[in-house]
PDB file of C-alpha atoms in Angstrom:
ATOM      1  CA  MET T 197      69.863  87.686  97.269  1.00 65.00           C
ATOM      2  CA  MET T 198      71.503  90.835  95.924  1.00 76.00           C
ATOM      3  CA  PRO T 199      75.260  91.211  96.397  1.00 81.00           C
ATOM      4  CA  ASN T 200      76.260  93.887  98.886  1.00 87.00           C
ATOM      5  CA  TYR T 201      79.040  95.963 100.361  1.00 88.00           C
ATOM      6  CA  THR T 202      78.917  96.010 104.167  1.00 93.00           C
ATOM      7  CA  ILE T 203      81.066  98.949 105.207  1.00 94.00           C
ATOM      8  CA  SER T 204      82.374  98.681 108.763  1.00 94.00           C
ATOM      9  CA  PHE T 205      83.880 101.853 110.216  1.00 96.00           C
ATOM     10  CA  ALA T 206      84.071 103.823 113.468  1.00 97.00           C
ATOM     11  CA  GLY T 207      82.164 101.303 115.553  1.00 96.00           C
ATOM     12  CA  THR T 208      79.225 100.945 113.186  1.00 96.00           C
ATOM     13  CA  ALA T 209      78.316  99.636 109.742  1.00 96.00           C
ATOM     14  CA  VAL T 210      76.091 100.278 106.747  1.00 96.00           C
ATOM     15  CA  ALA T 211      75.377  98.030 103.777  1.00 96.00           C
ATOM     16  CA  VAL T 212      74.770  98.753 100.107  1.00 97.00           C
ATOM     17  CA  GLU T 213      72.876  96.153  98.101  1.00 96.00           C
ATOM     18  CA  TYR T 214      73.227  96.413  94.337  1.00 96.00           C
ATOM     19  CA  GLU T 215      72.736  94.588  91.078  1.00 90.00           C
ATOM     20  CA  GLY T 216      74.297  95.103  87.678  1.00 91.00           C
ATOM     21  CA  GLU T 217      77.667  96.160  86.300  1.00 93.00           C
ATOM     22  CA  ARG T 218      77.123  99.918  86.450  1.00 96.00           C
ATOM     23  CA  PRO T 219      76.141  99.976  90.151  1.00 97.00           C
ATOM     24  CA  ALA T 220      79.097  97.675  90.856  1.00 95.00           C
ATOM     25  CA  LYS T 221      81.387 100.137  89.075  1.00 94.00           C
ATOM     26  CA  ILE T 222      80.156 103.018  91.239  1.00 96.00           C
ATOM     27  CA  LEU T 223      80.612 101.050  94.458  1.00 96.00           C
ATOM     28  CA  GLN T 224      84.066  99.879  93.448  1.00 94.00           C
ATOM     29  CA  PHE T 225      85.100 103.486  92.852  1.00 94.00           C
ATOM     30  CA  LEU T 226      83.645 104.773  96.121  1.00 96.00           C
ATOM     31  CA  PHE T 227      84.565 101.977  98.495  1.00 94.00           C
ATOM     32  CA  GLU T 228      87.530 100.182  96.932  1.00 88.00           C
ATOM     33  CA  ALA T 229      89.765 100.749  99.961  1.00 88.00           C
ATOM     34  CA  VAL T 230      87.077 100.912 102.666  1.00 87.00           C
ATOM     35  CA  PRO T 231      87.008  98.056 105.205  1.00 77.00           C
ATOM     36  CA  VAL T 232      84.180  95.623 104.469  1.00 76.00           C
ATOM     37  CA  SER T 233      82.737  93.022 106.798  1.00 76.00           C
ATOM     38  CA  ASP T 234      80.548  89.974 106.375  1.00 74.00           C
ATOM     39  CA  SER T 235      79.731  89.811 110.089  1.00 75.00           C
ATOM     40  CA  ALA T 236      78.917  93.414 111.031  1.00 83.00           C
ATOM     41  CA  ARG T 237      75.230  94.200 111.483  1.00 92.00           C
ATOM     42  CA  PRO T 238      74.384  97.279 109.396  1.00 95.00           C
ATOM     43  CA  GLU T 239      72.394 100.152 110.877  1.00 96.00           C
ATOM     44  CA  ILE T 240      71.150 101.149 107.409  1.00 96.00           C
ATOM     45  CA  VAL T 241      70.787  99.227 104.146  1.00 97.00           C
ATOM     46  CA  TYR T 242      71.010 101.120 100.855  1.00 98.00           C
ATOM     47  CA  ARG T 243      69.748  99.628  97.609  1.00 98.00           C
ATOM     48  CA  LEU T 244      71.169 100.693  94.253  1.00 98.00           C
ATOM     49  CA  HIS T 245      69.397  99.439  91.143  1.00 97.00           C
ATOM     50  CA  TYR T 246      69.988 100.195  87.475  1.00 97.00           C
ATOM     51  CA  ASP T 247      67.253  99.745  84.863  1.00 97.00           C
ATOM     52  CA  ASP T 248      68.935  99.008  81.508  1.00 95.00           C
ATOM     53  CA  GLN T 249      65.864  99.738  79.421  1.00 96.00           C
ATOM     54  CA  ALA T 250      65.129 103.083  81.072  1.00 97.00           C
ATOM     55  CA  ASP T 251      68.840 103.906  81.550  1.00 97.00           C
ATOM     56  CA  LEU T 252      67.941 104.928  85.095  1.00 98.00           C
ATOM     57  CA  PHE T 253      69.530 104.471  88.526  1.00 98.00           C
ATOM     58  CA  THR T 254      67.327 104.202  91.608  1.00 98.00           C
ATOM     59  CA  LEU T 255      68.861 104.678  95.057  1.00 98.00           C
ATOM     60  CA  LYS T 256      67.010 103.916  98.291  1.00 98.00           C
ATOM     61  CA  LYS T 257      67.945 104.115 101.976  1.00 98.00           C
ATOM     62  CA  ASP T 258      66.092 101.197 103.528  1.00 96.00           C
ATOM     63  CA  SER T 259      62.683 101.755 101.888  1.00 93.00           C
ATOM     64  CA  THR T 260      63.038 105.532 101.466  1.00 97.00           C
ATOM     65  CA  PRO T 261      63.767 106.754  97.910  1.00 97.00           C
ATOM     66  CA  LEU T 262      66.834 109.022  97.764  1.00 98.00           C
ATOM     67  CA  LEU T 263      67.431 109.557  94.062  1.00 98.00           C
ATOM     68  CA  GLN T 264      66.511 108.587  90.531  1.00 98.00           C
ATOM     69  CA  SER T 265      69.034 109.689  87.935  1.00 98.00           C
ATOM     70  CA  ARG T 266      70.771 108.738  84.709  1.00 98.00           C
ATOM     71  CA  ASP T 267      73.968 110.407  85.911  1.00 97.00           C
ATOM     72  CA  GLU T 268      76.530 108.093  87.552  1.00 96.00           C
ATOM     73  CA  ALA T 269      78.321 111.052  89.151  1.00 96.00           C
ATOM     74  CA  ALA T 270      75.131 112.293  90.807  1.00 98.00           C
ATOM     75  CA  VAL T 271      74.416 108.815  92.163  1.00 98.00           C
ATOM     76  CA  ALA T 272      77.970 108.445  93.476  1.00 98.00           C
ATOM     77  CA  ASP T 273      77.856 111.865  95.139  1.00 98.00           C
ATOM     78  CA  VAL T 274      74.505 111.319  96.878  1.00 98.00           C
ATOM     79  CA  LEU T 275      75.351 107.782  97.986  1.00 99.00           C
ATOM     80  CA  LEU T 276      78.748 108.743  99.396  1.00 98.00           C
ATOM     81  CA  GLY T 277      77.342 111.733 101.253  1.00 98.00           C
ATOM     82  CA  SER T 278      74.529 109.709 102.793  1.00 98.00           C
ATOM     83  CA  VAL T 279      76.792 106.808 103.788  1.00 98.00           C
ATOM     84  CA  CYS T 280      79.229 109.192 105.486  1.00 98.00           C
ATOM     85  CA  HIS T 281      76.364 110.895 107.328  1.00 98.00           C
ATOM     86  CA  GLN T 282      74.995 107.591 108.631  1.00 98.00           C
ATOM     87  CA  LEU T 283      78.415 106.326 109.713  1.00 98.00           C
ATOM     88  CA  ALA T 284      78.956 109.558 111.628  1.00 98.00           C
ATOM     89  CA  TRP T 285      75.484 109.485 113.172  1.00 98.00           C
ATOM     90  CA  HIS T 286      75.871 105.953 114.558  1.00 98.00           C
ATOM     91  CA  SER T 287      79.597 106.015 115.354  1.00 98.00           C
ATOM     92  CA  ARG T 288      80.632 104.873 118.824  1.00 97.00           C
ATOM     93  CA  GLY T 289      83.568 103.411 120.709  1.00 98.00           C
ATOM     94  CA  GLY T 290      85.928 106.295 120.027  1.00 99.00           C
ATOM     95  CA  LEU T 291      86.400 109.788 118.645  1.00 99.00           C
ATOM     96  CA  LEU T 292      85.276 110.471 115.073  1.00 99.00           C
ATOM     97  CA  PHE T 293      86.664 113.685 113.637  1.00 99.00           C
ATOM     98  CA  HIS T 294      85.697 115.813 110.673  1.00 98.00           C
ATOM     99  CA  ALA T 295      89.280 115.698 109.436  1.00 98.00           C
ATOM    100  CA  GLY T 296      91.722 114.763 106.768  1.00 98.00           C
ATOM    101  CA  GLY T 297      94.404 112.234 107.524  1.00 98.00           C
ATOM    102  CA  LEU T 298      97.712 111.238 105.969  1.00 98.00           C
ATOM    103  CA  ALA T 299     100.797 109.197 106.794  1.00 98.00           C
ATOM    104  CA  TRP T 300     104.465 110.065 106.309  1.00 97.00           C
ATOM    105  CA  GLN T 301     107.203 107.553 107.121  1.00 95.00           C
ATOM    106  CA  GLY T 302     104.838 105.654 109.404  1.00 96.00           C
ATOM    107  CA  CYS T 303     103.644 108.735 111.313  1.00 97.00           C
ATOM    108  CA  GLY T 304     100.037 109.919 111.269  1.00 98.00           C
ATOM    109  CA  LEU T 305      98.948 113.498 110.546  1.00 98.00           C
ATOM    110  CA  LEU T 306      95.464 114.674 111.523  1.00 99.00           C
ATOM    111  CA  LEU T 307      94.005 117.698 109.692  1.00 99.00           C
ATOM    112  CA  PRO T 308      90.797 118.629 111.546  1.00 98.00           C
ATOM    113  CA  GLY T 309      88.588 121.341 110.133  1.00 96.00           C
ATOM    114  CA  MET T 310      85.056 122.219 109.211  1.00 89.00           C
ATOM    115  CA  MET T 311      83.793 122.839 105.689  1.00 83.00           C
ATOM    116  CA  GLY T 312      85.811 125.470 103.866  1.00 81.00           C
ATOM    117  CA  ALA T 313      88.978 125.090 105.943  1.00 86.00           C
ATOM    118  CA  GLY T 314      90.874 123.746 102.937  1.00 89.00           C
ATOM    119  CA  LYS T 315      91.685 120.329 104.376  1.00 94.00           C
ATOM    120  CA  THR T 316      90.733 118.338 101.251  1.00 96.00           C
ATOM    121  CA  THR T 317      92.806 120.523  98.929  1.00 94.00           C
ATOM    122  CA  LEU T 318      95.744 120.389 101.351  1.00 96.00           C
ATOM    123  CA  THR T 319      95.362 116.610 101.568  1.00 97.00           C
ATOM    124  CA  ALA T 320      95.493 116.333  97.765  1.00 94.00           C
ATOM    125  CA  TRP T 321      98.595 118.537  97.601  1.00 93.00           C
ATOM    126  CA  LEU T 322     100.410 116.501 100.260  1.00 96.00           C
ATOM    127  CA  LEU T 323      99.505 113.319  98.382  1.00 94.00           C
ATOM    128  CA  GLY T 324     101.247 114.786  95.363  1.00 91.00           C
ATOM    129  CA  ARG T 325     104.347 115.232  97.535  1.00 93.00           C
ATOM    130  CA  GLY T 326     104.458 111.522  98.321  1.00 95.00           C
ATOM    131  CA  TRP T 327     102.343 111.293 101.456  1.00 97.00           C
ATOM    132  CA  HIS T 328     100.051 108.290 101.906  1.00 98.00           C
ATOM    133  CA  TYR T 329      96.292 108.771 102.006  1.00 98.00           C
ATOM    134  CA  LEU T 330      94.034 108.024 104.939  1.00 98.00           C
ATOM    135  CA  SER T 331      90.976 110.237 104.329  1.00 98.00           C
ATOM    136  CA  ASP T 332      89.877 113.741 103.413  1.00 98.00           C
ATOM    137  CA  GLU T 333      86.827 113.743 105.681  1.00 96.00           C
ATOM    138  CA  MET T 334      86.515 111.134 108.459  1.00 98.00           C
ATOM    139  CA  VAL T 335      89.193 109.903 110.867  1.00 99.00           C
ATOM    140  CA  PHE T 336      88.433 107.699 113.889  1.00 99.00           C
ATOM    141  CA  ILE T 337      90.515 107.126 117.020  1.00 99.00           C
ATOM    142  CA  ALA T 338      89.224 104.271 119.164  1.00 98.00           C
ATOM    143  CA  ASN T 339      88.995 104.601 122.945  1.00 97.00           C
ATOM    144  CA  HIS T 340      92.394 104.314 124.686  1.00 95.00           C
ATOM    145  CA  SER T 341      94.197 104.267 121.326  1.00 97.00           C
ATOM    146  CA  ASP T 342      96.369 106.643 119.322  1.00 97.00           C
ATOM    147  CA  THR T 343      95.853 104.837 116.009  1.00 98.00           C
ATOM    148  CA  LEU T 344      94.252 106.718 113.112  1.00 99.00           C
ATOM    149  CA  THR T 345      91.571 104.613 111.443  1.00 98.00           C
ATOM    150  CA  ALA T 346      90.225 106.497 108.457  1.00 98.00           C
ATOM    151  CA  LEU T 347      87.553 106.233 105.778  1.00 97.00           C
ATOM    152  CA  PRO T 348      89.623 106.188 102.552  1.00 97.00           C
ATOM    153  CA  ARG T 349      86.931 107.520 100.273  1.00 97.00           C
ATOM    154  CA  PRO T 350      87.619 109.439  97.029  1.00 96.00           C
ATOM    155  CA  LEU T 351      88.654 113.026  97.656  1.00 96.00           C
ATOM    156  CA  ASN T 352      85.701 115.395  97.367  1.00 96.00           C
ATOM    157  CA  LEU T 353      87.184 118.500  95.737  1.00 94.00           C
ATOM    158  CA  LYS T 354      85.218 121.645  94.991  1.00 92.00           C
ATOM    159  CA  HIS T 355      85.718 122.935  91.441  1.00 88.00           C
ATOM    160  CA  PRO T 356      87.861 125.938  92.521  1.00 86.00           C
ATOM    161  CA  ALA T 357      90.478 123.387  93.628  1.00 85.00           C
ATOM    162  CA  ARG T 358      91.136 122.587  89.964  1.00 82.00           C
ATOM    163  CA  SER T 359      93.049 125.812  89.458  1.00 80.00           C
ATOM    164  CA  VAL T 360      94.733 125.626  92.872  1.00 81.00           C
ATOM    165  CA  LEU T 361      96.067 122.117  92.227  1.00 82.00           C
ATOM    166  CA  LYS T 362      96.866 122.606  88.542  1.00 72.00           C
ATOM    167  CA  PRO T 363     100.593 123.270  89.125  1.00 56.00           C
ATOM    168  CA  GLN T 364     100.841 119.915  90.912  1.00 56.00           C
ATOM    169  CA  LEU T 365      98.568 117.612  88.909  1.00 54.00           C
ATOM    170  CA  ASP T 366      96.428 118.386  85.881  1.00 60.00           C
ATOM    171  CA  TYR T 367      94.118 115.568  86.874  1.00 57.00           C
ATOM    172  CA  ILE T 368      90.968 116.713  85.107  1.00 58.00           C
ATOM    173  CA  SER T 369      92.275 116.707  81.533  1.00 56.00           C
ATOM    174  CA  HIS T 370      94.313 113.508  81.820  1.00 61.00           C
ATOM    175  CA  HIS T 371      92.164 111.285  84.032  1.00 61.00           C
ATOM    176  CA  THR T 372      88.546 112.105  83.272  1.00 60.00           C
ATOM    177  CA  GLY T 373      87.678 108.411  83.044  1.00 58.00           C
ATOM    178  CA  GLN T 374      88.595 107.915  86.701  1.00 78.00           C
ATOM    179  CA  ILE T 375      86.741 110.885  88.147  1.00 87.00           C
ATOM    180  CA  TYR T 376      83.078 111.510  88.892  1.00 92.00           C
ATOM    181  CA  SER T 377      82.304 115.202  88.327  1.00 90.00           C
ATOM    182  CA  THR T 378      79.109 116.947  89.390  1.00 93.00           C
ATOM    183  CA  PRO T 379      78.262 120.603  88.677  1.00 94.00           C
ATOM    184  CA  THR T 380      80.032 121.622  91.915  1.00 94.00           C
ATOM    185  CA  THR T 381      82.507 118.907  92.916  1.00 93.00           C
ATOM    186  CA  ASP T 382      84.926 116.275  91.649  1.00 91.00           C
ATOM    187  CA  LEU T 383      85.194 112.880  93.325  1.00 94.00           C
ATOM    188  CA  VAL T 384      88.816 111.926  92.678  1.00 92.00           C
ATOM    189  CA  SER T 385      90.693 108.722  93.438  1.00 91.00           C
ATOM    190  CA  PRO T 386      93.645 109.393  95.772  1.00 92.00           C
ATOM    191  CA  ARG T 387      95.791 107.249  93.476  1.00 89.00           C
ATOM    192  CA  LEU T 388      95.635 109.991  90.840  1.00 86.00           C
ATOM    193  CA  PHE T 389      97.647 112.206  93.173  1.00 89.00           C
ATOM    194  CA  ASN T 390      99.934 109.455  94.452  1.00 91.00           C
ATOM    195  CA  PRO T 391      99.776 106.153  92.529  1.00 88.00           C
ATOM    196  CA  ALA T 392     101.996 104.544  95.171  1.00 91.00           C
ATOM    197  CA  THR T 393      99.794 105.504  98.121  1.00 92.00           C
ATOM    198  CA  ARG T 394      99.348 102.804 100.757  1.00 91.00           C
ATOM    199  CA  PHE T 395      96.285 102.731 102.977  1.00 93.00           C
ATOM    200  CA  SER T 396      97.324 102.184 106.590  1.00 94.00           C
ATOM    201  CA  ALA T 397      96.456 102.896 110.230  1.00 97.00           C
ATOM    202  CA  PRO T 398      99.425 104.837 111.642  1.00 98.00           C
ATOM    203  CA  PRO T 399      99.831 106.246 115.152  1.00 98.00           C
ATOM    204  CA  LEU T 400      98.833 109.873 115.611  1.00 98.00           C
ATOM    205  CA  TRP T 401     101.989 111.991 115.591  1.00 98.00           C
ATOM    206  CA  LEU T 402     100.925 115.537 114.745  1.00 98.00           C
ATOM    207  CA  ILE T 403      97.772 117.671 114.506  1.00 99.00           C
ATOM    208  CA  ILE T 404      97.492 120.652 112.162  1.00 98.00           C
ATOM    209  CA  PHE T 405      94.348 122.768 111.944  1.00 98.00           C
ATOM    210  CA  PRO T 406      94.524 124.212 108.402  1.00 97.00           C
ATOM    211  CA  HIS T 407      92.843 127.442 107.425  1.00 95.00           C
ATOM    212  CA  PHE T 408      92.876 128.582 103.807  1.00 90.00           C
ATOM    213  CA  GLN T 409      92.409 132.307 103.246  1.00 87.00           C
ATOM    214  CA  ALA T 410      92.779 133.748  99.763  1.00 84.00           C
ATOM    215  CA  GLU T 411      95.623 136.266  99.554  1.00 82.00           C
ATOM    216  CA  GLY T 412      96.304 135.831 103.268  1.00 87.00           C
ATOM    217  CA  GLN T 413      99.668 135.724 104.997  1.00 92.00           C
ATOM    218  CA  PHE T 414     101.237 132.431 106.026  1.00 95.00           C
ATOM    219  CA  SER T 415     101.337 131.792 109.766  1.00 96.00           C
ATOM    220  CA  LEU T 416     102.062 128.784 111.940  1.00 97.00           C
ATOM    221  CA  GLN T 417     101.039 128.899 115.596  1.00 98.00           C
ATOM    222  CA  ARG T 418     101.712 126.204 118.146  1.00 98.00           C
ATOM    223  CA  LEU T 419      98.613 125.599 120.256  1.00 99.00           C
ATOM    224  CA  SER T 420      98.437 125.039 123.982  1.00 99.00           C
ATOM    225  CA  LYS T 421      96.835 121.871 125.312  1.00 98.00           C
ATOM    226  CA  ALA T 422      93.697 123.837 126.177  1.00 98.00           C
ATOM    227  CA  GLN T 423      93.527 125.408 122.714  1.00 99.00           C
ATOM    228  CA  THR T 424      94.058 122.002 121.107  1.00 99.00           C
ATOM    229  CA  GLY T 425      91.281 120.408 123.130  1.00 99.00           C
ATOM    230  CA  LEU T 426      88.807 123.175 122.317  1.00 98.00           C
ATOM    231  CA  ALA T 427      89.630 123.049 118.600  1.00 98.00           C
ATOM    232  CA  LEU T 428      89.299 119.258 118.529  1.00 99.00           C
ATOM    233  CA  MET T 429      85.896 119.406 120.252  1.00 98.00           C
ATOM    234  CA  LYS T 430      84.638 121.655 117.447  1.00 98.00           C
ATOM    235  CA  CYS T 431      85.531 118.954 114.891  1.00 98.00           C
ATOM    236  CA  LEU T 432      84.174 115.968 116.852  1.00 99.00           C
ATOM    237  CA  VAL T 433      81.116 114.630 115.038  1.00 98.00           C
ATOM    238  CA  ASN T 434      79.921 111.821 117.338  1.00 98.00           C
ATOM    239  CA  ALA T 435      80.059 113.500 120.756  1.00 98.00           C
ATOM    240  CA  ARG T 436      76.387 112.692 121.417  1.00 97.00           C
ATOM    241  CA  ASN T 437      77.201 108.956 121.320  1.00 98.00           C
ATOM    242  CA  LEU T 438      80.129 109.114 123.760  1.00 98.00           C
ATOM    243  CA  SER T 439      80.378 109.111 127.539  1.00 97.00           C
ATOM    244  CA  GLY T 440      81.001 112.659 128.719  1.00 97.00           C
ATOM    245  CA  HIS T 441      80.655 113.771 125.094  1.00 98.00           C
ATOM    246  CA  GLY T 442      84.188 112.484 124.460  1.00 98.00           C
ATOM    247  CA  PHE T 443      85.856 115.039 126.737  1.00 98.00           C
ATOM    248  CA  ALA T 444      88.218 112.542 128.396  1.00 98.00           C
ATOM    249  CA  GLY T 445      89.448 111.220 125.057  1.00 98.00           C
ATOM    250  CA  ILE T 446      89.891 114.724 123.651  1.00 98.00           C
ATOM    251  CA  SER T 447      91.874 115.761 126.724  1.00 98.00           C
ATOM    252  CA  ARG T 448      94.155 112.739 126.369  1.00 98.00           C
ATOM    253  CA  LEU T 449      94.939 113.527 122.725  1.00 98.00           C
ATOM    254  CA  ALA T 450      95.509 117.212 123.511  1.00 98.00           C
ATOM    255  CA  ARG T 451      97.967 116.363 126.283  1.00 98.00           C
ATOM    256  CA  GLN T 452     100.073 113.945 124.279  1.00 97.00           C
ATOM    257  CA  THR T 453      99.996 115.318 120.701  1.00 98.00           C
ATOM    258  CA  PRO T 454     101.682 118.488 119.398  1.00 98.00           C
ATOM    259  CA  ALA T 455      99.209 120.694 117.542  1.00 98.00           C
ATOM    260  CA  PHE T 456      99.462 123.757 115.301  1.00 98.00           C
ATOM    261  CA  LYS T 457      97.152 126.182 113.527  1.00 98.00           C
ATOM    262  CA  MET T 458      98.327 126.910 109.981  1.00 97.00           C
ATOM    263  CA  ASN T 459      96.994 129.786 107.882  1.00 96.00           C
ATOM    264  CA  TYR T 460      97.914 129.811 104.208  1.00 93.00           C
ATOM    265  CA  SER T 461      96.808 131.174 100.847  1.00 90.00           C
ATOM    266  CA  HIS T 462      98.915 129.056  98.475  1.00 88.00           C
ATOM    267  CA  PHE T 463     101.100 125.981  98.693  1.00 89.00           C
ATOM    268  CA  ASP T 464     104.366 127.769  97.950  1.00 87.00           C
ATOM    269  CA  GLN T 465     104.027 129.278 101.426  1.00 91.00           C
ATOM    270  CA  ILE T 466     103.935 125.826 102.992  1.00 93.00           C
ATOM    271  CA  GLY T 467     106.865 124.209 101.197  1.00 88.00           C
ATOM    272  CA  ASP T 468     108.272 121.430 103.384  1.00 93.00           C
ATOM    273  CA  THR T 469     106.887 122.906 106.626  1.00 93.00           C
ATOM    274  CA  VAL T 470     104.696 119.900 107.434  1.00 94.00           C
ATOM    275  CA  GLU T 471     107.475 117.368 106.861  1.00 93.00           C
ATOM    276  CA  GLN T 472     109.808 119.443 109.058  1.00 92.00           C
ATOM    277  CA  LEU T 473     107.236 119.550 111.855  1.00 92.00           C
ATOM    278  CA  LEU T 474     106.897 115.769 111.799  1.00 89.00           C
ATOM    279  CA  ALA T 475     110.663 115.345 111.903  1.00 87.00           C
ATOM    280  CA  GLU T 476     111.007 117.758 114.843  1.00 86.00           C
ATOM    281  CA  GLU T 477     108.171 116.288 116.880  1.00 78.00           C
TER     282      GLU T 477
END
């Protein structure tokens, strides 16, 4: 029997069977901090094989071929994207958000946003300021809970983020051995931004909807409960699997959690704004 990672998250699970040192290296990088389970029944089983003689990786989802490649970064990128998609598709038992998540002094920050909102870059920057990493993409809140349970995957940074983050951490030139780079993205360990980061499940304390706009003005707007609920619904990825499409849970979070919309064009505009908001709330 092939060894496997069974990844249990957000009320569901997937497994990745593998053989060989190079597949093991990829899985260790992708899922080092992700909860694993020997008892969870996976919805999907991936199989990652490496042929030494052909120098070729083969990735399958159940029996369906996904990729053949000699490039470890390409394999890591495709596998991570597919695993995240399947976890989101089958998630149940709570609210799964397209969101970043961090912790500061035991308090949880949720950064919901769709693609292009700037949440991954903001997450990386806050990590560099000493915050602790939860996720840059998927955060789950179980029914009747306020605990943030996140998927602590590598940060998936688009190449333009290299110049944006350069004043904080020149991670590309100094840590190339710990990064998987594709032609468009870098998969980066959160420990490169904060080596002391601790993976945890803090209570939700604050919600910020980030919006990056090049050369835009900084603004911070407190949202009403109705505005918060509507914005959260737009970032809920498993509504189809939830009773009432998750409306009751969204309403509960909107009533009890302060929320803000933050527009920014560079990090100097933000300064210690986020830390101050946590302290005030």
